[in-house]
mmCIF file of C-alpha atoms and ligand atoms in Angstrom:
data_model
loop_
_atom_site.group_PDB
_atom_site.id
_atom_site.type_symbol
_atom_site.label_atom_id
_atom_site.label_comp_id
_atom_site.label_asym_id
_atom_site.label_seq_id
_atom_site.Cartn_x
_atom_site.Cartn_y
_atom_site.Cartn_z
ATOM 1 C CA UNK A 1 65.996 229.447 136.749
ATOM 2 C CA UNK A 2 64.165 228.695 133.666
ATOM 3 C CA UNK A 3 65.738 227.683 130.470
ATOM 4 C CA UNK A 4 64.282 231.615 128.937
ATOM 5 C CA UNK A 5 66.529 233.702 131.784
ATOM 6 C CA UNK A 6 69.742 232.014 130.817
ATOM 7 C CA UNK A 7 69.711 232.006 126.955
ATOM 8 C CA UNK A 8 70.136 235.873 127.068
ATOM 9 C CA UNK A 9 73.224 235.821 129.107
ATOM 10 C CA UNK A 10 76.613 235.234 128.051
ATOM 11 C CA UNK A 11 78.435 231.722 129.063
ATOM 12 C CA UNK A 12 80.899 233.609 131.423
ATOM 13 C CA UNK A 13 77.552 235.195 133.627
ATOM 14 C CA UNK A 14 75.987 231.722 133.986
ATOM 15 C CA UNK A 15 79.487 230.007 135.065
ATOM 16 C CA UNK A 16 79.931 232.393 137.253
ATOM 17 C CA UNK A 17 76.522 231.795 138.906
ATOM 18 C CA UNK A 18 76.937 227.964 138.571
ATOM 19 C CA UNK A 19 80.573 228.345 140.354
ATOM 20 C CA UNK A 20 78.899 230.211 143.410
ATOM 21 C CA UNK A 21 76.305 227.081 143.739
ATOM 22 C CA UNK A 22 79.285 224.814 143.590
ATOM 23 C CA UNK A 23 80.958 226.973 146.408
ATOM 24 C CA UNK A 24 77.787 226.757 148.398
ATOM 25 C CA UNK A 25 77.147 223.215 148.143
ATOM 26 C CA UNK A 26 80.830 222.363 148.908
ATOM 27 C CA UNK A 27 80.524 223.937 152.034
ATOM 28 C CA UNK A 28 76.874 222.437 152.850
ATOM 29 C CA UNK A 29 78.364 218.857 151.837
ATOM 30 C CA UNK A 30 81.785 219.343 153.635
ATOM 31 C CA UNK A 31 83.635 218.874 150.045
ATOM 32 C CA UNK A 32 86.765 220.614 148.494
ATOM 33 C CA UNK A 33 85.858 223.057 145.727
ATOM 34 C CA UNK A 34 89.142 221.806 143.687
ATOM 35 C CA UNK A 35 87.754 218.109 143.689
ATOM 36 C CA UNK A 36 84.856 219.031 141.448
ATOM 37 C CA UNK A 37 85.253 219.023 137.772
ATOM 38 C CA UNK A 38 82.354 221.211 135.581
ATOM 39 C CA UNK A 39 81.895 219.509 132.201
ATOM 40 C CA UNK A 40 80.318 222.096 130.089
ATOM 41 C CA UNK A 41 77.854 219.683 128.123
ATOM 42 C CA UNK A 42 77.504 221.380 124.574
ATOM 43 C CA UNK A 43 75.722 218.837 123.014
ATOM 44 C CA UNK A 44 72.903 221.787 121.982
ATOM 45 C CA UNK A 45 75.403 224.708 121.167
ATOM 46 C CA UNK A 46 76.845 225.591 118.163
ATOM 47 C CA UNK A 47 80.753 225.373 117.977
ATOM 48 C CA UNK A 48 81.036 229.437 118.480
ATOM 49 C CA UNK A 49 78.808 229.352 121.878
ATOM 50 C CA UNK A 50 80.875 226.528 123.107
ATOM 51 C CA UNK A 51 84.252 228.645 122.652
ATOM 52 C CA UNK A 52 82.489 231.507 124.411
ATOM 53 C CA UNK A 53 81.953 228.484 127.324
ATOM 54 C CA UNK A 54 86.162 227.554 126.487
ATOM 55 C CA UNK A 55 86.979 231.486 126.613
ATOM 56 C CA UNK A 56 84.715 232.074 129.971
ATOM 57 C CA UNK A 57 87.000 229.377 131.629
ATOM 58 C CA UNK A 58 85.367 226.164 130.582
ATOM 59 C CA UNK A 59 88.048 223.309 130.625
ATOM 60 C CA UNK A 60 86.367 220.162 129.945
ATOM 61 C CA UNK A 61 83.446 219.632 127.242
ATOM 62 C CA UNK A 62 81.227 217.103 126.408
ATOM 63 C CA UNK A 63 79.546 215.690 123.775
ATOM 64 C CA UNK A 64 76.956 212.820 123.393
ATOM 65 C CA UNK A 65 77.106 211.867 119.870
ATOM 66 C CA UNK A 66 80.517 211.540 117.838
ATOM 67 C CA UNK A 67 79.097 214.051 115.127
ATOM 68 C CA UNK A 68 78.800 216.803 118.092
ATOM 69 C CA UNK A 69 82.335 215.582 119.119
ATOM 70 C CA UNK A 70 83.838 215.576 115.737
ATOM 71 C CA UNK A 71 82.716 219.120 114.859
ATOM 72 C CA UNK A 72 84.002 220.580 117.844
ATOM 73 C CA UNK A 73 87.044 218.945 118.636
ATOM 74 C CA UNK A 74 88.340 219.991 114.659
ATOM 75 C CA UNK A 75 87.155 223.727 115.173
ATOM 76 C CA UNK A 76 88.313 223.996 118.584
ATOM 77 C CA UNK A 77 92.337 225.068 118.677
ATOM 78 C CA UNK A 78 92.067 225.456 122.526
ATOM 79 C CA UNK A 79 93.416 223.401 124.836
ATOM 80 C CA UNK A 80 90.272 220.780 126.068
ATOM 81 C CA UNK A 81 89.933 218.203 127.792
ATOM 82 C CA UNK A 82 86.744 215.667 125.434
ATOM 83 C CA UNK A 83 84.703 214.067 127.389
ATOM 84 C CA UNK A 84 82.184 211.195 125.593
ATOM 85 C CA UNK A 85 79.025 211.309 127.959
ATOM 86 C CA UNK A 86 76.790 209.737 125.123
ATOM 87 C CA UNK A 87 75.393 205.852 124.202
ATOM 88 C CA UNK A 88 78.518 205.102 121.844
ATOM 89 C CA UNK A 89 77.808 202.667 119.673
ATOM 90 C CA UNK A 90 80.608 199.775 119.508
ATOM 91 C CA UNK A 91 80.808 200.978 115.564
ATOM 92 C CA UNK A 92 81.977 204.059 116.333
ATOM 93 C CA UNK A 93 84.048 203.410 119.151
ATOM 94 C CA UNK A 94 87.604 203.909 117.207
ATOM 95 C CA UNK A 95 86.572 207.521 116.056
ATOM 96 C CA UNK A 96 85.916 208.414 119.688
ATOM 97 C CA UNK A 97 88.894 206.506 121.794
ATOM 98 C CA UNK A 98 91.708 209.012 120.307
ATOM 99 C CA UNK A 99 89.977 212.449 120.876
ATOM 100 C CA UNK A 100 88.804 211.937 124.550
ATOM 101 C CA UNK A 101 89.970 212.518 127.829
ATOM 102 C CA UNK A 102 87.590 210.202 129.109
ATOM 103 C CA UNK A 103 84.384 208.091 128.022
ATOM 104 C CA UNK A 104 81.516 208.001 130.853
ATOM 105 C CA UNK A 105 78.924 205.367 129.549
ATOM 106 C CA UNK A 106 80.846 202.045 129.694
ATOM 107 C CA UNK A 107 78.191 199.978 130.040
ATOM 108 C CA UNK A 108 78.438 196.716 127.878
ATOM 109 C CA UNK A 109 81.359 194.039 127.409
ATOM 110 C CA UNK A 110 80.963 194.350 123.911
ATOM 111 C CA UNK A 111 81.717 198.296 124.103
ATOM 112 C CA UNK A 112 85.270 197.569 126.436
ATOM 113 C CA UNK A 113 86.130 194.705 123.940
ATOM 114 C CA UNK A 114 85.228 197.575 120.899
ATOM 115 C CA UNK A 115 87.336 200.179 122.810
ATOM 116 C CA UNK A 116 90.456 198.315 123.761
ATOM 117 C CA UNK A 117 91.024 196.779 120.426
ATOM 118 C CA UNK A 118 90.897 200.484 119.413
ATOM 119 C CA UNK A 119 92.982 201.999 121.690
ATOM 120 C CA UNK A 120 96.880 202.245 121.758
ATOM 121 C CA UNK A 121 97.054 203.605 125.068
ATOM 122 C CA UNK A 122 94.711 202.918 128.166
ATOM 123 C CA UNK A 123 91.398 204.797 127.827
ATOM 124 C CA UNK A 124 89.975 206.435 131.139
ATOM 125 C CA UNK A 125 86.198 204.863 131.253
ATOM 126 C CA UNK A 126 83.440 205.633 134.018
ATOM 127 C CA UNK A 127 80.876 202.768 134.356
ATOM 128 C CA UNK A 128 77.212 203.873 133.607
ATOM 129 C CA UNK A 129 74.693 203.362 136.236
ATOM 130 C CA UNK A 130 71.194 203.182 136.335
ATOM 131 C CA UNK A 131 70.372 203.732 139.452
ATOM 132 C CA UNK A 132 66.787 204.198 138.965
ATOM 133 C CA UNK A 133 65.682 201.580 137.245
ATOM 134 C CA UNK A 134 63.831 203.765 134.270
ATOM 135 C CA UNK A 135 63.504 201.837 131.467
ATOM 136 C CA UNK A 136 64.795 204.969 129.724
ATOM 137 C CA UNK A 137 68.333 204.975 131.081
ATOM 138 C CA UNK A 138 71.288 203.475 129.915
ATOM 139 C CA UNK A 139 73.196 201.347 132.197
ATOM 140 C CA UNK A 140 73.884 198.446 134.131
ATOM 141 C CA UNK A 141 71.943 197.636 137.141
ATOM 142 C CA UNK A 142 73.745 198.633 140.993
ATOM 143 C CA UNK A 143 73.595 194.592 141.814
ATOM 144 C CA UNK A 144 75.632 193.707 138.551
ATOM 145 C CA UNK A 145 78.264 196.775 138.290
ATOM 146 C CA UNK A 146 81.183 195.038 140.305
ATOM 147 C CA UNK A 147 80.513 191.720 138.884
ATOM 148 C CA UNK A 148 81.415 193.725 135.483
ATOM 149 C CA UNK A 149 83.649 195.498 136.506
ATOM 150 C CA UNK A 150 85.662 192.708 137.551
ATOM 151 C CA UNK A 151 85.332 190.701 134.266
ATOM 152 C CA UNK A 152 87.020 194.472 132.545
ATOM 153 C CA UNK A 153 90.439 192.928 133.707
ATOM 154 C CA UNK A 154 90.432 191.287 130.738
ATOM 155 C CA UNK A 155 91.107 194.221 127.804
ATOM 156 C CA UNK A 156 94.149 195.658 128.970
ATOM 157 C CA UNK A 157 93.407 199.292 127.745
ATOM 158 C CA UNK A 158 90.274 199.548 129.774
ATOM 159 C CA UNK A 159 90.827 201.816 133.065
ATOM 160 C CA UNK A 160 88.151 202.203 135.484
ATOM 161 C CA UNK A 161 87.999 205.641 137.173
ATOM 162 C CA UNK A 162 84.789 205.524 138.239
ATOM 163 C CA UNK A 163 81.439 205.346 137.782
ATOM 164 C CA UNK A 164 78.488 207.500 136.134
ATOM 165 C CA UNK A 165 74.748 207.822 136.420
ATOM 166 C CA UNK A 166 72.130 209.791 135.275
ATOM 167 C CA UNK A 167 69.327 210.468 137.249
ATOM 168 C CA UNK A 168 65.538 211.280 136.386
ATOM 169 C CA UNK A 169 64.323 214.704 135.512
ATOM 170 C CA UNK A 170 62.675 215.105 139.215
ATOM 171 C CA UNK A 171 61.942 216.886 141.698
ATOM 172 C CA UNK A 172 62.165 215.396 144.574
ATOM 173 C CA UNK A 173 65.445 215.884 146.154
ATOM 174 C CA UNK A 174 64.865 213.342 148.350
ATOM 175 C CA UNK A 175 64.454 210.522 145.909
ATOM 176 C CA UNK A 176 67.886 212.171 143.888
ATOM 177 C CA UNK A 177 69.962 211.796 146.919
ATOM 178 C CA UNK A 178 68.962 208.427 147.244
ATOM 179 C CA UNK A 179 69.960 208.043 143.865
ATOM 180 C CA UNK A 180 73.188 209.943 144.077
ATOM 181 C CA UNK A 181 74.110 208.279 147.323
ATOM 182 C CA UNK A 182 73.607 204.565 145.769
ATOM 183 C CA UNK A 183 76.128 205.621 143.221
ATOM 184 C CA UNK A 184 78.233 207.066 145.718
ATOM 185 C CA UNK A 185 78.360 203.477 148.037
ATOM 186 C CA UNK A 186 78.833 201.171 145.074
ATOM 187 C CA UNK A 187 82.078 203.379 144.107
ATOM 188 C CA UNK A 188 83.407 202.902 147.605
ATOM 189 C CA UNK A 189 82.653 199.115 147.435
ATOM 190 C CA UNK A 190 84.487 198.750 144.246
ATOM 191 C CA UNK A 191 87.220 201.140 145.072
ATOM 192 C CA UNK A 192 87.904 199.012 148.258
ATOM 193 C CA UNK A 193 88.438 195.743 145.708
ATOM 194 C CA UNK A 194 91.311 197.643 144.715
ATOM 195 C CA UNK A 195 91.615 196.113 141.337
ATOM 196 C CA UNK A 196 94.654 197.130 139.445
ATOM 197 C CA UNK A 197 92.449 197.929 136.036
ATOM 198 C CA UNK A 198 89.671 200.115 138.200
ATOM 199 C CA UNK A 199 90.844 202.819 140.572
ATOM 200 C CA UNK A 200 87.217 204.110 140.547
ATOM 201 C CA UNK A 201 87.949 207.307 142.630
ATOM 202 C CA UNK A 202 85.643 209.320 140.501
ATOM 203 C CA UNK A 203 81.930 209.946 140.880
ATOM 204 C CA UNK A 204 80.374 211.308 137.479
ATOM 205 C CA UNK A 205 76.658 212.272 138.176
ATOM 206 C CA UNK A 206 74.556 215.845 138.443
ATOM 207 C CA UNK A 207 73.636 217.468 135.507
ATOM 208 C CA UNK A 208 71.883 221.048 135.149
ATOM 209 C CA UNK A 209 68.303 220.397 137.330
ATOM 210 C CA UNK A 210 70.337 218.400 140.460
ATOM 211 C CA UNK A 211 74.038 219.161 140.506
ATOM 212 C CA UNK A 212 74.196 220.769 143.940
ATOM 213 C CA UNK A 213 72.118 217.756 145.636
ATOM 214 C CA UNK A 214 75.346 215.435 143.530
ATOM 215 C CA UNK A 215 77.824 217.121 145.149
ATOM 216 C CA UNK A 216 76.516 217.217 148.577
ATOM 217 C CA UNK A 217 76.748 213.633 147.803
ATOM 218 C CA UNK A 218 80.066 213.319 146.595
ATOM 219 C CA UNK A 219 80.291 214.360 142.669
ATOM 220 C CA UNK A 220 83.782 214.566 141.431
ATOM 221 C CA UNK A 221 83.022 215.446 137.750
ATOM 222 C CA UNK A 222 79.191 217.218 137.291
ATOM 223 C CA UNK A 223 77.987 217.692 133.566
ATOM 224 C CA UNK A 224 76.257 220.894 132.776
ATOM 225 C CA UNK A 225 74.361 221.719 129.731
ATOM 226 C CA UNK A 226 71.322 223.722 129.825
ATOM 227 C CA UNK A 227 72.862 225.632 132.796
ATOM 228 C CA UNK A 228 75.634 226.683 131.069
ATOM 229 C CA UNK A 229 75.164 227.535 127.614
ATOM 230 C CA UNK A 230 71.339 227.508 127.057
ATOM 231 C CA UNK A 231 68.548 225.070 126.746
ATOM 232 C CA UNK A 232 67.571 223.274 123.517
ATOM 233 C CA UNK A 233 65.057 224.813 121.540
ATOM 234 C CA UNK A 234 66.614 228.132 122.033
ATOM 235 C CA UNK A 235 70.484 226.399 120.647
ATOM 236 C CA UNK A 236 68.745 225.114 117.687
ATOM 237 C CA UNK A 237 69.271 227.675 115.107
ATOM 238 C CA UNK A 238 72.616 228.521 116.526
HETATM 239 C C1 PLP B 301 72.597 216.423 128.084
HETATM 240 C C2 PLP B 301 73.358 215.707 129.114
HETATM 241 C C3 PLP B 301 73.801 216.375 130.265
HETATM 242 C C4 PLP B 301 73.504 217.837 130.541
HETATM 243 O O1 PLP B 301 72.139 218.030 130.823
HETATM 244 P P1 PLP B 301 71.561 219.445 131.279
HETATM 245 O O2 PLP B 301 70.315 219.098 131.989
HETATM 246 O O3 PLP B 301 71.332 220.227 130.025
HETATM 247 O O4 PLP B 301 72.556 220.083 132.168
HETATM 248 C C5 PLP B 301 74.551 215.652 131.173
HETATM 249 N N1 PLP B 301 74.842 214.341 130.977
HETATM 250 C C6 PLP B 301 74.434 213.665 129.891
HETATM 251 C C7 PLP B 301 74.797 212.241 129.745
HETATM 252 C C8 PLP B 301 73.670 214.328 128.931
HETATM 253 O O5 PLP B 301 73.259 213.643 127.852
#
């Protein structure tokens, strides 16, 4: 579907269409419908398409900058769960750790040190992958992701649940379930350290172009933008 079909249609039409691909892929992968969380990413809408997202059944939003985050969380009376899926500066860290439900791109020492002097209460963080090695991508590398993992013991307010990627814009589906299913084998390797601070059930990864492929490989929490609400360029005067 191309980014001009789903502009025109209202949030609740596209979920709907995105919740029968979820069903379908469930069923292809073997997985439980319930175990998959949609993050509406809203990142490009304004604050009224994202409570058209909220009021269509939309549970869970997230943002990638605090300024996006900020906006919406003080307009937004609904009940939501934040999610931070965005580069967060260290800076920038204490205006984030009290609005969100989770943060997904953990991906520095200097970050978990910034977040749990911030925090009163233990913050839910997913470790950033890069599985692909683009130079683009935020994240640690697969080899080094337990070692760090291990060393988050120390900050006290720091709770793994899992572990996040993002993978390239391609299409080969081959080369994305490679990707996926790297992510997916490094969560059962830490999960199976059992470390008090990292639990590291969850698998965040699949975003509008490759969500059903993430599932099929074991997705617990997918992240939907451009899907959902609209692309870019035609959010921008919204
Ligand atoms: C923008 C974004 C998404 C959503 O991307 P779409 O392709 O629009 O679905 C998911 N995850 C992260 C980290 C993002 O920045």
């Amino acid at each position: 579907m191309t980014g001009e079909d789903v502009d025109l249609l209202s949030v609740a039409h596209n979920l709907n269409n995105i919740q029968q691909k979820i069903s379908q892929a469930c069923q292809t992968g073997g997985r439980d419908p319930e175990d998959v969380t949609v993050i509406g990413v809203t990142k490009y809408a304004s604050t009224e398409r994202t409570i058209e997202a909220v009021e269509a059944g939309i549970t869970n939003i997230g943002e990638n900058r605090l300024e996006g985050l900020t906006e919406k969380y003080n307009a937004i009376e609904h009940e939501v769960n934040w999610h931070f899926i965005g580069n967060l500066q260290s800076r920038k860290a204490r205006d984030v750790v009290g609005k969100v439900a989770a943060i997904h791109s953990l991906d520095r020492r200097s970050l978990a040190k910034e977040i749990n002097k911030r925090a009163d209460k233990p913050v839910d963080c997913f470790v950033q992958v890069n599985v692909s090695g683009e130079s683009t991508k935020q994240g640690l590398p697969p080899e080094e992701t337990s070692h760090f993992i291990e060393q988050l013991a120390d900050y006290e307010k720091i709770r793994v649940v899992g572990l996040m990627t993002m993978a390239p814009h391609i299409k080969d589906e081959d080369l994305l379930r490679q990707y996926f299913r790297t992510l997916a084998e490094l969560k059962v390797q830490i999960e199976n350290e059992q470390w008090d601070h990292a639990p590291c059930h969850y698998l965040s990864m699949g975003m509008s172009n490759d969500y059903e492929i993430a599932i099929e490989e074991g997705a617990t929490h997918i992240r939907i933008g451009t899907e959902l609400v609209g692309p870019p360029e035609n959010n921008e005067s919204r």
